[in-house]
GROMACS .gro file of C-alpha atoms in nm:
model
  153
    1UNK     CA    1   0.292   0.208   2.126
    2UNK     CA    2   0.256   0.304   1.760
    3UNK     CA    3   0.229  -0.066   1.673
    4UNK     CA    4  -0.097  -0.079   1.865
    5UNK     CA    5  -0.236   0.211   1.661
    6UNK     CA    6  -0.117   0.045   1.341
    7UNK     CA    7  -0.283  -0.286   1.432
    8UNK     CA    8  -0.611  -0.122   1.523
    9UNK     CA    9  -0.606   0.090   1.206
   10UNK     CA   10  -0.549  -0.226   1.004
   11UNK     CA   11  -0.878  -0.368   1.136
   12UNK     CA   12  -1.072  -0.071   0.998
   13UNK     CA   13  -1.012  -0.122   0.624
   14UNK     CA   14  -1.218   0.169   0.492
   15UNK     CA   15  -1.059   0.418   0.731
   16UNK     CA   16  -0.784   0.540   0.498
   17UNK     CA   17  -1.021   0.610   0.208
   18UNK     CA   18  -1.279   0.766   0.439
   19UNK     CA   19  -1.020   1.000   0.587
   20UNK     CA   20  -0.912   1.103   0.237
   21UNK     CA   21  -1.267   1.154   0.112
   22UNK     CA   22  -1.364   1.346   0.424
   23UNK     CA   23  -1.068   1.579   0.375
   24UNK     CA   24  -0.903   1.476   0.703
   25UNK     CA   25  -0.528   1.489   0.659
   26UNK     CA   26  -0.447   1.251   0.947
   27UNK     CA   27  -0.289   0.912   0.885
   28UNK     CA   28  -0.506   0.618   0.993
   29UNK     CA   29  -0.267   0.544   1.281
   30UNK     CA   30  -0.277   0.901   1.409
   31UNK     CA   31  -0.655   0.911   1.377
   32UNK     CA   32  -0.686   0.588   1.577
   33UNK     CA   33  -0.458   0.742   1.841
   34UNK     CA   34  -0.684   1.048   1.864
   35UNK     CA   35  -0.996   0.830   1.887
   36UNK     CA   36  -0.845   0.616   2.163
   37UNK     CA   37  -0.743   0.922   2.363
   38UNK     CA   38  -1.086   1.080   2.314
   39UNK     CA   39  -1.254   0.760   2.429
   40UNK     CA   40  -1.035   0.747   2.739
   41UNK     CA   41  -1.118   1.109   2.820
   42UNK     CA   42  -1.488   1.034   2.775
   43UNK     CA   43  -1.476   0.737   3.013
   44UNK     CA   44  -1.269   0.932   3.266
   45UNK     CA   45  -1.512   1.224   3.257
   46UNK     CA   46  -1.812   0.995   3.291
   47UNK     CA   47  -1.647   0.807   3.580
   48UNK     CA   48  -1.570   1.135   3.758
   49UNK     CA   49  -1.927   1.254   3.712
   50UNK     CA   50  -2.065   0.929   3.851
   51UNK     CA   51  -1.823   0.947   4.142
   52UNK     CA   52  -1.943   1.299   4.223
   53UNK     CA   53  -2.313   1.224   4.175
   54UNK     CA   54  -2.340   0.887   4.350
   55UNK     CA   55  -2.267   0.893   4.721
   56UNK     CA   56  -2.218   0.519   4.754
   57UNK     CA   57  -1.872   0.400   4.663
   58UNK     CA   58  -1.985   0.051   4.564
   59UNK     CA   59  -2.171   0.188   4.259
   60UNK     CA   60  -1.867   0.382   4.147
   61UNK     CA   61  -1.645   0.075   4.177
   62UNK     CA   62  -1.908  -0.129   3.992
   63UNK     CA   63  -1.911   0.126   3.711
   64UNK     CA   64  -1.534   0.153   3.686
   65UNK     CA   65  -1.475  -0.222   3.686
   66UNK     CA   66  -1.761  -0.355   3.478
   67UNK     CA   67  -1.938  -0.084   3.282
   68UNK     CA   68  -1.657   0.150   3.181
   69UNK     CA   69  -1.488  -0.100   2.942
   70UNK     CA   70  -1.815  -0.126   2.748
   71UNK     CA   71  -1.856   0.251   2.752
   72UNK     CA   72  -1.499   0.281   2.624
   73UNK     CA   73  -1.572   0.044   2.335
   74UNK     CA   74  -1.894   0.224   2.248
   75UNK     CA   75  -1.715   0.559   2.254
   76UNK     CA   76  -1.431   0.422   2.040
   77UNK     CA   77  -1.666   0.287   1.774
   78UNK     CA   78  -1.873   0.605   1.781
   79UNK     CA   79  -1.572   0.834   1.743
   80UNK     CA   80  -1.415   0.613   1.476
   81UNK     CA   81  -1.725   0.661   1.259
   82UNK     CA   82  -1.673   1.039   1.234
   83UNK     CA   83  -1.485   1.027   0.901
   84UNK     CA   84  -1.763   0.823   0.744
   85UNK     CA   85  -2.026   1.065   0.875
   86UNK     CA   86  -1.825   1.366   0.762
   87UNK     CA   87  -1.771   1.201   0.424
   88UNK     CA   88  -2.145   1.156   0.373
   89UNK     CA   89  -2.204   1.517   0.476
   90UNK     CA   90  -1.944   1.637   0.223
   91UNK     CA   91  -2.095   1.415  -0.044
   92UNK     CA   92  -2.440   1.559   0.016
   93UNK     CA   93  -2.305   1.914   0.006
   94UNK     CA   94  -2.118   1.843  -0.319
   95UNK     CA   95  -2.432   1.695  -0.473
   96UNK     CA   96  -2.611   2.020  -0.392
   97UNK     CA   97  -2.336   2.224  -0.561
   98UNK     CA   98  -2.276   2.007  -0.867
   99UNK     CA   99  -2.554   2.148  -1.082
  100UNK     CA  100  -2.445   2.509  -1.036
  101UNK     CA  101  -2.083   2.415  -1.100
  102UNK     CA  102  -2.175   2.226  -1.417
  103UNK     CA  103  -2.373   2.527  -1.541
  104UNK     CA  104  -2.076   2.749  -1.463
  105UNK     CA  105  -1.841   2.525  -1.662
  106UNK     CA  106  -2.082   2.502  -1.957
  107UNK     CA  107  -2.119   2.880  -1.972
  108UNK     CA  108  -1.742   2.921  -1.954
  109UNK     CA  109  -1.682   2.665  -2.231
  110UNK     CA  110  -1.959   2.811  -2.451
  111UNK     CA  111  -1.795   3.152  -2.425
  112UNK     CA  112  -1.473   3.011  -2.572
  113UNK     CA  113  -1.266   2.971  -2.257
  114UNK     CA  114  -1.043   2.660  -2.242
  115UNK     CA  115  -1.130   2.377  -2.005
  116UNK     CA  116  -0.831   2.446  -1.782
  117UNK     CA  117  -0.914   2.817  -1.761
  118UNK     CA  118  -1.276   2.725  -1.677
  119UNK     CA  119  -1.148   2.507  -1.392
  120UNK     CA  120  -0.930   2.797  -1.274
  121UNK     CA  121  -1.232   3.027  -1.273
  122UNK     CA  122  -1.446   2.767  -1.095
  123UNK     CA  123  -1.174   2.731  -0.832
  124UNK     CA  124  -1.221   3.098  -0.744
  125UNK     CA  125  -1.585   3.046  -0.645
  126UNK     CA  126  -1.694   2.943  -0.293
  127UNK     CA  127  -1.783   2.585  -0.207
  128UNK     CA  128  -1.649   2.232  -0.184
  129UNK     CA  129  -1.637   2.179  -0.558
  130UNK     CA  130  -1.421   2.490  -0.584
  131UNK     CA  131  -1.182   2.332  -0.332
  132UNK     CA  132  -1.159   2.021  -0.549
  133UNK     CA  133  -1.103   2.239  -0.856
  134UNK     CA  134  -0.818   2.415  -0.674
  135UNK     CA  135  -0.657   2.075  -0.619
  136UNK     CA  136  -0.698   1.991  -0.989
  137UNK     CA  137  -0.553   2.327  -1.099
  138UNK     CA  138  -0.257   2.285  -0.864
  139UNK     CA  139  -0.185   1.935  -0.996
  140UNK     CA  140  -0.199   2.057  -1.357
  141UNK     CA  141   0.034   2.347  -1.278
  142UNK     CA  142   0.277   2.098  -1.125
  143UNK     CA  143   0.289   1.904  -1.452
  144UNK     CA  144   0.013   1.645  -1.436
  145UNK     CA  145  -0.225   1.617  -1.730
  146UNK     CA  146  -0.572   1.763  -1.684
  147UNK     CA  147  -0.732   1.422  -1.736
  148UNK     CA  148  -0.502   1.260  -1.481
  149UNK     CA  149  -0.563   1.537  -1.228
  150UNK     CA  150  -0.940   1.501  -1.267
  151UNK     CA  151  -0.924   1.124  -1.228
  152UNK     CA  152  -0.706   1.144  -0.915
  153UNK     CA  153  -0.924   1.398  -0.738
   0.00000   0.00000   0.00000
């Protein structure tokens, strides 16, 4: 069954980078599995609602046989776009924070604090840029160069 998830994930080439940029720690295969299950639940819920709301059985059978596969595909493509949407939301939020963070770093550097210490101090502030700074500080503490940690974040 995991081969199916792997094959589907392979057909969405930007999925791995979008998951990483969106901060979602799932593998592409696991994310595809979650999307498929969510799509199945959506179709099952919609089919149950139609069954309960429509008294005539022929409409329910028509929906289940002909319309539900298209609803499943629409739901799958909609749910699979979530990382891209979340990524753009994160990007917008980071763009809003970047100016304040840059000012913070400039003030820290002008006061004589080293670049690494300025990143440590920035990591203590709230926001998405602070989360990225925490990742940079952690990488540097584990032995990576500051330049390499900044490039890989």
